[in-house]
Amino acid sequence: MSDFVLTVIPGSRLREAPILLLLHFHNALREELADLRRTAAEALDSRTCIGPDLIRDLRRRFEFLKLVNKYHSVAEDEVIFRALDVHVKNVVSAYTLEHTSTNDIWDSIFHYLDVLKKEDERCVSKAFQELVYFIGTLQTSICKHMAKEEEQVFPLLTQQFSAQEQASFVWQFMCSVPMLLLEDFFRWMNSFLSSDERESVLQCIKQVVPDDLLLQEVVISCIQATEQPITGEFDKHGKGSLFLNGRANFWKILEVYTSEGHSKESMRPDHAHTVHTTTQHNPLDSAKLWHTAYHKDLLEAVKDLYSVRDSNDLSGLAATIVQLKFFSDVIIFYCNSLDKLFYSMCIELTEDCPAPSYQRFLDESQIEGLQLLLYSKSENDTSSRNFVENLCDKLKLCVQGIRKYLTFVETEVIQFIVLNCSHEMQRWLIYTGLEMMPLGLLKCTVTWFSNHLTEDESKSILHSIKQGGLLVNKSLSSLLYEWVRIGYSGKTSVEKFREELHAAFENRCSFLSEQIKNNSAFPYLSDMQLRSRSNTSYSSGISFHVFFPQKLKMSTDFSTYHTENNTESSLRYLESKPVDHIFFFHKALKKDMEHLVSLSAKLAENDALFTEFYQRFHLLRVLHKIHSDAEDEIAFPALEAKEIIQNSSHSYSIDHKMDIEFFNRISYVLGQIYELYADTLNGRTLMYRQLCVKLHGMCKCMYKMLSDHVNHEEIELWPLFREHLSVKEQEKIIGCMLGRTRAETLQEMIPWLMASLTVEEQNALMSLWRKVTKNTMFDQWLGEWWEGMKSYDIPKVEKLTVSTQSTVDIFEIISKYLPRGGNKDRVSSKFNMIKHETMDSETFSEHHKEMESSKDQTGHHCKVCSEHNGSNTEILIVDGQTDTAANSVLVLSQEELEATIRRVNSDKTLEPKMKSIITQNLMTSRWTNTQKKTHPDNDAHNNNQGIPGVFPSYRDTQKLVFGCQHYKRNCKLVASCCNKLYTCRLCHDDATDHTMDRKASTMMMCMKCLIIQPIGPTCSTVSCNNLSMARYYCPICKLFDDERQIYHCPYCNLCRVGKGLGLDYFHCMNCNACMARSLLVHTCREKCLEDNCPICHEYIFTSKDPVKALPCGHVMHSSCFQEYTCSNYTCPICCKSLGDMQAYFGMLDAMLAEEKIPEEYLGRTQDILCNDCEKKGTASFHWMYRKCPHCGSYNTRLI
């Protein structure tokens, strides 16, 4: 189900780029997840291995794996990503979001493990199946995330940072993991490595550790300890995981340490019962010294904070916050060791002595609340005083709680252990508790504590360290001894210690980070992120996120957006923007994928649902691919063009690629099921059910991947679109997305999309589409096929209403200027004569009555017309006046027409624009009237005698191929305008004096059987056996063609020659034109095709001839362009050059250089305007060629 492969890391490459050591962790995670899934799946198949032991083993392994993944993820967030963001902005925020996306999967896995622990063994099958599903989902999510990091993040790390800087990141990670856990992590990772790979890792670690002999011995001994043979189930995942994942089992701890060579008898608690006196020095007495020093310095830090509050001087706040973070981390790890280790000891000793009542310090009311406040992030610096006030209040409670807790530990816990344990056991407890701290924090703590010791106290502790070296790692004992000695001797100055504290605790600053960095007291902080490796390095943010993973939802410091917890709910409070189209599509994707998950769960038991699942899945797959490509090729590049947010979308492009790969894997399994389903199973029911179970698991994984992807995209990218792109830019993006989408896809997508949205969202989306496609015929196309269009009561095409009304008004005005008196009578007599020749009075009367009757019958069917009967009556009257005016103009002589135009121009009441319109209508009226269509009812009387043209026509008479000179097809169309049969509309237009409405045809004739029938893609007669009328059929344009590749553009609402939108063409919403994809970058002119060719004056939008787009944005026929450019090089409309004319202009330069100007013209200049750059200037006198001084063009004119 997951085909993620291991990453190969050569040893030489690891030495050059130490950061690649983390890829070994990636490989170990992959193999562990695969093994866990394989173990669970085999147990589910066998049904007999699911018992308490398996559940217990799975829980232990998952707890350890979660801990490894958590430290690994937090280390990336707190150390590596923060450093990378300094060099490459907007890359890592997406990966930080992904680190938290698996939390719900972990919770589900542990939930089902708990359920299985309680369930009867006979009823665990269903719960265990769900567990296997979630293990697969976890494997897919984590492996996908790691693969993305290896593709994008790690190459950037190796490019941006030197080997030394990479080593410092790895070292900071190692110093921030508790020492016991670090040993377990490497033990676990090395179990998946070959011997050569282990050697390479060891050499890399030696390169990473600073040049400190004692420190190197500690780390190397820790790594080499992992090479010892693993004995027993407990050793496989180590003692550290046991400490941090539940109350420790003391006897198992003893087994681990005694197996490492320690004396078993001296380590047993009952051996210590002879120790009852408290007069002699006990190793745990040093804990009381630590308590005293901690409480003293904590009070001093609190006093410093009160001083800052009272003085309103924030200059000392930075140092105080750093100290408080240090004290918080120290008390957290101290309490953790007491909880996991010391109190577990007390529990084991309760057989003979009563254990002290347990008190846990870490609760939300005390240290956790302080941590949340210290690591919180505010939006502005004006709340500094409120922050200090809240911090003072919180510290007041914390100091009281800490004092109470430390007193309890001294009087109850420590005293109880001193009375019941030997000195060896006490030293072991101390050393093991120290090993539960990260190495970096341990050094800070030991150095700080040593400064508070007297000479006798330091000697006592140094002596105890020497003796304790026999119980723990000797190299660690030597290192602790050196740290205590240096700290007590004063070699580590106060200033140096503060620098080390800031180096450790400044990583994740509070909202005062800028104040801290600008504080003159700490000038070394400016380059702290990329500092050279010190002996120890520690990131406090790592510990914070591990101990309090759910307590603080912080937006990353390197994020350019504000995180919204619920994007969908926040949408209601945001102003609607065009980019919401993407959000609506995401909602539909998630909803449909969720439905597929529910369907796949029922397939095993109900195979009748397979057809529905099959169709919905492939529709979702196609729509997801179209949406992903549109984002990658249109939306994301538009976002990346903004310099401030570059690199923000690359991660999501990788998501698209991986999602498509996973869709392909599901499709493969679905194909296997389809073969069984099509074969009616034939006894292979078990295989069918197994594949259905596998399909359901893959669908759950796909749903998780898709949901996380779109949710993160909405959290990170959606606000960036709204903030950094104007409404016009957003509309252009949506327009480009729609302009790449084929009509067939839109016909499936629109109902699918609307079904997932609320009524308000549907209206918002439809309004957006209408606005984006306002220059196109999109509304008209929607109304011709989509029934849902009727529910959106928005005026479709306002320009038609305006145009009709304007025509009526114009002819009303024209009638006022027509000749009067004798001329009027002559015009009237001519008009009557023409009318008489056309139709006698009875026929006209009957025909008029039939027209009125038909109007009455259709009127009650049209809701819009029935609501406006009064206005219709007025329009009919006006139409009568218009017909009279138009026909009167038709019979005017040339002299009368000129006289009418002069009367119009002399009328001072008319505006110039109106005069131009009336004059134009007068001059073109004769041509307009001669182009009128013959009325459809003229041939109505011939219906009873049959329709003319009932015979086949041939494109190739020799091969008997049906069609005409224009199209190859097997049918003829009944022209609705004249009720005659023609092979195509072009044949009709060539044979008649009017044009055929291509969309009005409803009947056709099959040329094989010669039967007239409703129009359709195939012949409906039985004898033809569903004969196809053509390979391509458009039900809107009623177009048939059996030769060329044709597509219907939903925005032109016409059929065009080509493969289709998104393939070789796209539709520009501003130009309202289908263009080749090579013209993605072009000069836009609004509705540039809705005009006549400037050469032949044919209407370009519906022209069948190829069109040439000029650099200036104007268009003309390609054939006209070729003929025109034989003698011209400028646009006939705007006069700009039609191409790069530098060669021609160079020839003119050479010619003019040799040409001699008459002396009387020498020195004279002319004012010119350049048609190319549109700038004014002066040029040397010439009667033909004048060069622009700005751009060097000769395409100029005199002004």
PDB file of N, CA, C and O in Angstrom, residues 19 408 633 793:
ATOM      1  N   ILE A  19      24.320  16.571   8.269  1.00  0.00           N
ATOM      2  CA  ILE A  19      22.881  16.677   8.498  1.00  0.00           C
ATOM      3  C   ILE A  19      22.151  15.461   7.947  1.00  0.00           C
ATOM      4  O   ILE A  19      21.030  15.134   8.383  1.00  0.00           O
ATOM      5  N   PHE A 408       8.355  18.641  50.651  1.00  0.00           N
ATOM      6  CA  PHE A 408       7.799  17.284  50.693  1.00  0.00           C
ATOM      7  C   PHE A 408       8.851  16.263  50.252  1.00  0.00           C
ATOM      8  O   PHE A 408       8.990  15.186  50.866  1.00  0.00           O
ATOM      9  N   GLU A 633       0.183  25.137 -12.147  1.00  0.00           N
ATOM     10  CA  GLU A 633       0.562  25.886 -13.340  1.00  0.00           C
ATOM     11  C   GLU A 633       0.015  27.303 -13.370  1.00  0.00           C
ATOM     12  O   GLU A 633       0.498  28.130 -14.155  1.00  0.00           O
ATOM     13  N   ASP A 793     -31.609  33.285 -10.179  1.00  0.00           N
ATOM     14  CA  ASP A 793     -32.406  34.306 -10.868  1.00  0.00           C
ATOM     15  C   ASP A 793     -31.610  35.597 -10.976  1.00  0.00           C
ATOM     16  O   ASP A 793     -31.844  36.569 -10.265  1.00  0.00           O
TER      17      ASP A 793
END
